[in-house]
Short mmCIF file of C-alpha atoms in Angstrom, two decimals:
data_model
loop_
_atom_site.label_atom_id
_atom_site.label_comp_id
_atom_site.label_asym_id
_atom_site.label_seq_id
_atom_site.Cartn_x
_atom_site.Cartn_y
_atom_site.Cartn_z
CA MET A 1 288.33 237.42 229.28
CA GLY A 2 291.00 239.46 228.36
CA ARG A 3 291.98 240.74 231.66
CA ARG A 4 293.58 238.71 233.93
CA GLY A 5 292.22 236.56 237.21
CA THR A 6 293.68 234.42 240.34
CA ARG A 7 292.31 231.74 242.37
CA ASP A 8 293.45 232.25 245.41
CA THR A 9 290.56 234.13 247.15
CA GLY A 10 287.55 234.59 246.79
CA PRO A 11 285.15 237.72 248.89
CA ASP A 12 285.20 234.76 252.04
CA GLY A 13 287.44 232.09 250.67
CA ALA A 14 289.47 230.66 248.41
CA GLY A 15 288.82 228.80 244.88
CA GLU A 16 285.80 226.88 244.07
CA PRO A 17 282.13 228.24 246.18
CA GLU A 18 281.24 225.42 248.25
CA GLY A 19 278.72 223.25 247.34
CA VAL A 20 278.43 224.78 243.21
CA PRO A 21 280.77 222.35 241.74
CA GLY A 22 282.84 223.80 238.17
CA THR A 23 281.98 227.03 239.51
CA GLU A 24 285.20 229.29 240.12
CA LEU A 25 285.18 232.90 241.77
CA LEU A 26 288.04 234.58 240.04
CA ALA A 27 289.49 238.09 242.19
CA ASP A 28 290.07 240.76 239.38
CA ALA A 29 293.71 240.75 239.76
CA ASP A 30 293.70 244.79 237.78
CA ARG A 31 290.54 246.16 240.18
CA SER A 32 290.14 245.47 243.74
CA ASP A 33 286.33 244.48 245.10
CA SER A 34 285.61 242.72 241.71
CA TRP A 35 285.11 240.14 240.80
CA PHE A 36 284.84 236.89 238.38
CA LEU A 37 282.57 234.10 238.05
CA VAL A 38 283.94 231.22 235.99
CA VAL A 39 281.11 228.24 235.05
CA GLU A 40 282.48 224.64 233.67
CA GLY A 41 285.67 227.30 232.15
CA THR A 42 283.08 229.79 230.32
CA PRO A 43 283.81 233.49 232.19
CA GLN A 44 280.03 234.13 232.86
CA SER A 45 280.05 237.04 234.95
CA HIS A 46 282.11 240.54 235.99
CA VAL A 47 281.02 242.43 239.27
CA ASP A 48 282.53 245.29 241.08
CA LEU A 49 281.01 245.72 244.29
CA SER A 50 282.19 249.52 245.17
CA ASP A 51 280.88 250.22 241.00
CA PRO A 52 278.65 248.58 239.80
CA SER A 53 278.04 251.21 237.04
CA TYR A 54 281.75 249.76 236.09
CA LEU A 55 281.11 246.99 233.01
CA ASP A 56 284.22 244.51 232.13
CA PHE A 57 282.69 242.78 229.13
CA SER A 58 281.76 244.49 225.59
CA TYR A 59 279.10 242.94 225.26
CA MET A 60 277.03 243.30 228.64
CA ARG A 61 278.04 247.06 227.92
CA ARG A 62 275.78 246.22 224.64
CA ILE A 63 272.77 245.98 226.72
CA ALA A 64 273.32 248.07 228.95
CA HIS A 65 273.07 250.41 225.86
CA ALA A 66 269.90 249.29 225.42
CA ALA A 67 268.18 249.29 229.25
CA ASP A 68 270.77 253.49 229.51
CA LEU A 69 267.80 254.18 226.49
CA VAL A 70 264.77 252.63 227.41
CA ALA A 71 263.77 255.28 228.98
CA PRO A 72 264.84 258.83 230.56
CA ALA A 73 268.00 258.98 232.33
CA GLY A 74 268.01 258.41 236.04
CA GLU A 75 263.81 257.21 235.68
CA PRO A 76 263.50 254.05 237.04
CA ILE A 77 261.87 250.90 235.16
CA ASP A 78 260.87 247.31 235.52
CA ALA A 79 262.65 245.01 234.20
CA LEU A 80 263.28 241.36 233.48
CA HIS A 81 266.11 239.23 233.87
CA LEU A 82 266.77 235.36 232.19
CA GLY A 83 270.25 234.01 233.54
CA ALA A 84 271.03 235.45 236.95
CA GLY A 85 274.58 234.71 236.89
CA ALA A 86 276.29 236.95 239.59
CA LEU A 87 273.50 240.00 238.52
CA THR A 88 276.17 242.30 237.23
CA LEU A 89 273.20 244.15 234.35
CA ALA A 90 270.34 244.43 237.02
CA ARG A 91 273.13 245.61 239.70
CA TYR A 92 273.95 247.81 237.19
CA VAL A 93 270.55 249.08 236.70
CA ALA A 94 269.30 249.46 240.17
CA HIS A 95 272.67 251.45 240.43
CA THR A 96 272.14 254.20 237.18
CA ARG A 97 268.39 253.69 238.07
CA PRO A 98 267.46 253.34 241.16
CA GLY A 99 263.81 252.67 242.86
CA SER A 100 263.48 250.25 239.22
CA ARG A 101 261.54 246.87 240.00
CA GLN A 102 263.37 244.20 238.75
CA ARG A 103 262.81 239.71 238.77
CA ALA A 104 265.27 237.91 237.50
CA VAL A 105 265.70 234.07 237.30
CA ASP A 106 268.25 231.28 236.73
CA VAL A 107 267.69 227.15 236.94
CA ASP A 108 270.92 227.00 239.13
CA ALA A 109 270.08 227.08 242.88
CA PRO A 110 273.41 226.47 244.59
CA LEU A 111 275.06 228.91 242.11
CA VAL A 112 272.51 232.14 243.07
CA GLU A 113 272.82 231.29 247.09
CA MET A 114 275.85 231.20 246.00
CA VAL A 115 276.05 234.71 244.40
CA ARG A 116 273.60 235.67 247.13
CA ARG A 117 276.10 235.03 249.98
CA ARG A 118 279.70 235.36 247.96
CA LEU A 119 279.14 238.79 246.40
CA PRO A 120 276.17 240.50 248.00
CA TRP A 121 274.34 243.51 246.10
CA ASP A 122 273.20 246.86 247.89
CA ARG A 123 270.66 245.74 250.43
CA ARG A 124 267.65 248.83 248.20
CA ALA A 125 267.39 247.41 245.49
CA GLN A 126 264.28 246.37 244.82
CA LEU A 127 265.71 241.97 242.87
CA ARG A 128 263.83 239.49 244.04
CA VAL A 129 265.47 236.99 242.31
CA GLY A 130 263.97 233.68 241.27
CA ILE A 131 265.19 228.95 240.48
CA GLY A 132 263.12 228.29 237.40
CA ASP A 133 263.09 228.05 233.99
CA ALA A 134 263.91 230.55 232.00
CA ARG A 135 260.70 229.50 229.46
CA GLU A 136 258.69 228.57 231.76
CA TRP A 137 258.67 231.63 234.16
CA ILE A 138 258.50 233.96 230.66
CA GLY A 139 255.36 232.26 230.04
CA ALA A 140 254.31 232.59 234.13
CA ARG A 141 254.91 236.93 233.12
CA HIS A 142 252.30 238.86 232.38
CA ALA A 143 251.42 241.04 229.51
CA ASP A 144 253.10 243.83 228.73
CA SER A 145 255.02 244.06 232.64
CA ALA A 146 258.17 244.84 231.41
CA ASP A 147 260.44 247.70 229.59
CA LEU A 148 263.20 246.03 229.44
CA VAL A 149 263.46 242.00 228.87
CA VAL A 150 267.30 240.64 229.16
CA SER A 151 267.87 237.37 227.98
CA ASP A 152 271.19 235.46 228.53
CA VAL A 153 271.05 231.92 229.81
CA PHE A 154 273.35 229.72 228.91
CA ALA A 155 274.35 226.20 229.79
CA GLY A 156 277.78 226.59 229.72
CA ALA A 157 278.53 228.39 226.51
CA ARG A 158 276.01 227.43 224.91
CA THR A 159 272.37 228.83 225.13
CA PRO A 160 269.48 225.92 225.09
CA ALA A 161 267.74 224.87 221.60
CA ARG A 162 264.38 226.08 223.33
CA LEU A 163 265.21 229.49 224.51
CA THR A 164 265.72 230.39 220.67
CA SER A 165 262.85 229.42 218.82
CA VAL A 166 259.36 232.32 217.06
CA GLU A 167 257.19 230.92 220.35
CA PHE A 168 260.45 231.89 223.05
CA TYR A 169 260.62 235.13 221.57
CA GLY A 170 256.98 235.47 221.13
CA GLU A 171 256.99 234.91 224.89
CA MET A 172 259.30 237.74 225.47
CA ALA A 173 257.06 239.67 222.77
CA ARG A 174 254.09 239.56 225.05
CA VAL A 175 255.40 240.66 228.18
CA LEU A 176 257.45 244.00 226.35
CA ARG A 177 255.52 247.12 227.25
CA PRO A 178 254.67 248.66 223.54
CA GLY A 179 257.78 250.91 224.09
CA GLY A 180 259.89 248.06 225.74
CA LEU A 181 262.87 246.65 224.98
CA LEU A 182 264.45 243.25 224.35
CA ALA A 183 268.24 242.79 224.96
CA VAL A 184 269.38 238.94 223.57
CA ASN A 185 273.42 238.13 223.62
CA ILE A 186 273.88 235.19 222.03
CA GLY A 187 277.61 233.10 221.62
CA ASP A 188 278.23 232.26 217.79
CA GLY A 189 281.33 232.62 215.24
CA HIS A 190 282.33 231.89 211.56
CA SER A 191 279.95 231.64 209.82
CA LEU A 192 277.25 232.90 212.24
CA GLU A 193 274.43 231.03 210.95
CA HIS A 194 273.27 230.95 214.22
CA THR A 195 272.87 234.86 214.64
CA ARG A 196 271.57 234.48 211.19
CA ALA A 197 268.97 232.51 212.23
CA GLN A 198 268.08 234.51 215.74
CA ALA A 199 267.16 236.95 213.96
CA ALA A 200 264.85 235.44 211.82
CA THR A 201 263.13 234.69 214.56
CA ALA A 202 263.67 237.79 216.16
CA ARG A 203 261.83 239.38 213.21
CA ALA A 204 259.10 236.94 212.61
CA VAL A 205 257.97 238.33 216.66
CA LEU A 206 259.03 242.03 216.96
CA PRO A 207 259.11 244.48 213.89
CA HIS A 208 262.24 246.22 215.11
CA VAL A 209 265.38 244.34 214.88
CA ALA A 210 269.43 245.16 214.84
CA LEU A 211 272.40 243.81 215.91
CA THR A 212 275.71 244.74 218.16
CA ALA A 213 279.04 243.29 217.45
CA ALA A 214 283.08 243.98 216.71
CA PRO A 215 283.91 243.75 213.06
CA ALA A 216 285.68 240.67 213.73
CA ILE A 217 283.61 239.01 215.69
CA LEU A 218 280.58 240.12 212.38
CA ARG A 219 283.56 239.11 209.72
CA GLY A 220 283.87 235.74 211.56
CA ARG A 221 287.37 235.95 212.25
CA ARG A 222 286.83 235.39 215.74
CA PHE A 223 284.32 233.96 218.41
CA GLY A 224 282.24 236.04 220.55
CA ASN A 225 278.69 237.47 222.25
CA LEU A 226 276.51 239.28 219.74
CA VAL A 227 273.70 241.70 221.18
CA LEU A 228 270.74 241.17 219.31
CA VAL A 229 267.67 244.35 220.28
CA ALA A 230 264.63 243.96 219.62
CA GLY A 231 261.14 245.89 220.26
CA HIS A 232 257.35 247.43 218.91
CA ARG A 233 258.37 250.60 218.61
CA PRO A 234 261.60 251.83 216.42
CA LEU A 235 264.43 251.57 217.86
CA PRO A 236 267.37 254.35 219.08
CA SER A 237 268.73 252.86 216.24
CA GLU A 238 271.17 256.57 216.27
CA ASP A 239 272.40 256.13 219.76
CA LEU A 240 273.06 251.87 220.26
CA GLY A 241 274.60 252.69 216.96
CA ARG A 242 276.90 256.06 218.47
CA ARG A 243 277.43 254.04 221.82
CA ALA A 244 278.55 250.04 220.17
CA HIS A 245 281.25 252.52 218.33
CA ARG A 246 282.82 255.27 221.17
CA ASP A 247 283.13 251.79 223.48
CA PRO A 248 286.77 250.54 223.83
CA GLU A 249 286.11 247.25 222.20
CA MET A 250 283.90 248.79 218.81
CA ALA A 251 281.17 247.68 217.61
CA ARG A 252 279.06 248.11 214.45
CA LEU A 253 275.75 248.08 214.55
CA LEU A 254 273.04 246.01 211.88
CA GLU A 255 269.23 246.54 211.19
CA GLY A 256 267.60 247.61 208.44
CA GLY A 257 268.81 246.55 204.58
CA ASP A 258 271.61 245.93 206.34
CA LEU A 259 270.52 243.44 208.81
CA ASP A 260 268.14 242.45 205.26
CA ARG A 261 271.64 241.37 203.94
CA PHE A 262 273.02 239.37 206.86
CA VAL A 263 269.89 237.65 207.27
CA SER A 264 270.12 236.33 203.36
CA GLY A 265 266.92 235.02 203.79
CA ARG A 266 267.24 232.18 207.10
CA PRO A 267 263.80 231.49 208.36
CA PRO A 268 263.21 231.89 211.75
CA VAL A 269 263.95 228.82 214.24
CA HIS A 270 260.97 226.73 216.03
CA ASP A 271 260.91 224.69 218.37
CA ALA A 272 260.63 222.39 216.36
CA ASP A 273 264.25 222.58 214.21
CA ALA A 274 265.32 224.96 217.56
CA VAL A 275 269.71 223.79 218.63
CA ASP A 276 272.31 224.55 220.97
CA SER A 277 274.00 227.82 220.10
CA PRO A 278 277.60 226.51 218.75
CA ALA A 279 280.68 225.49 221.10
CA PRO A 280 283.18 227.64 221.51
CA PRO A 281 286.48 226.70 220.19
CA ASP A 282 288.18 224.82 223.51
CA ASP A 283 290.51 228.00 223.09
CA VAL A 284 288.59 231.48 223.66
CA PHE A 285 288.02 231.60 226.86
#
């Protein structure tokens, strides 16, 4: 995580939330009114209840760069979030773009209820959270209905195979408006074979794709999060790259020829050959 959490208390109690096995809420020892959500030992979310614009995880800040650039600053957008967690980005969008209409989905009903009860969000936010399978849920959304689609779905520390294929990316692209942006959180390391295949998969569906990550991750020196951004129209690449470079955890942006070399001829992934994203090393968290 890079920051400290304590297990001694939560917003309304201590330790593991009742009825949500394997899930912990940890108070951020360095920041008041802030909490880490840890699921099966994996830090899944960080939220600052007093300041939703604060984003602790670097990958979340890079997803937020896409949210910031999808429309003029402060303008409401329609956003879909696959994987709810503690709703960090949805809170951020509601705070920075008042009036935005947002929908999120998560398969874990007890987790969603726990977040709703113990980490409540601003009641003025037009945010609806549903329970269900992310792929089935996105398949039921209307075409051209979202300015921003965020895919951040993990079972433990791995993204399920069925959420890594051309068929799944096709559903996300279908609901994305012409000027909208898709942002996908990818966990990977070492040879980055999974990420290379994911970039090839996104490019098989959407014509404009970029990838951002810390240099050490791109060089395979450590396991971590990479963020893929894609759209029907040219991306705001200059701004995305500038924001990634200026982040406290400096990141690089790959697109065009750099992304060609990164993908290096990998074929796109289809349902028939899709696999879960790789498991992180035991000591990564």
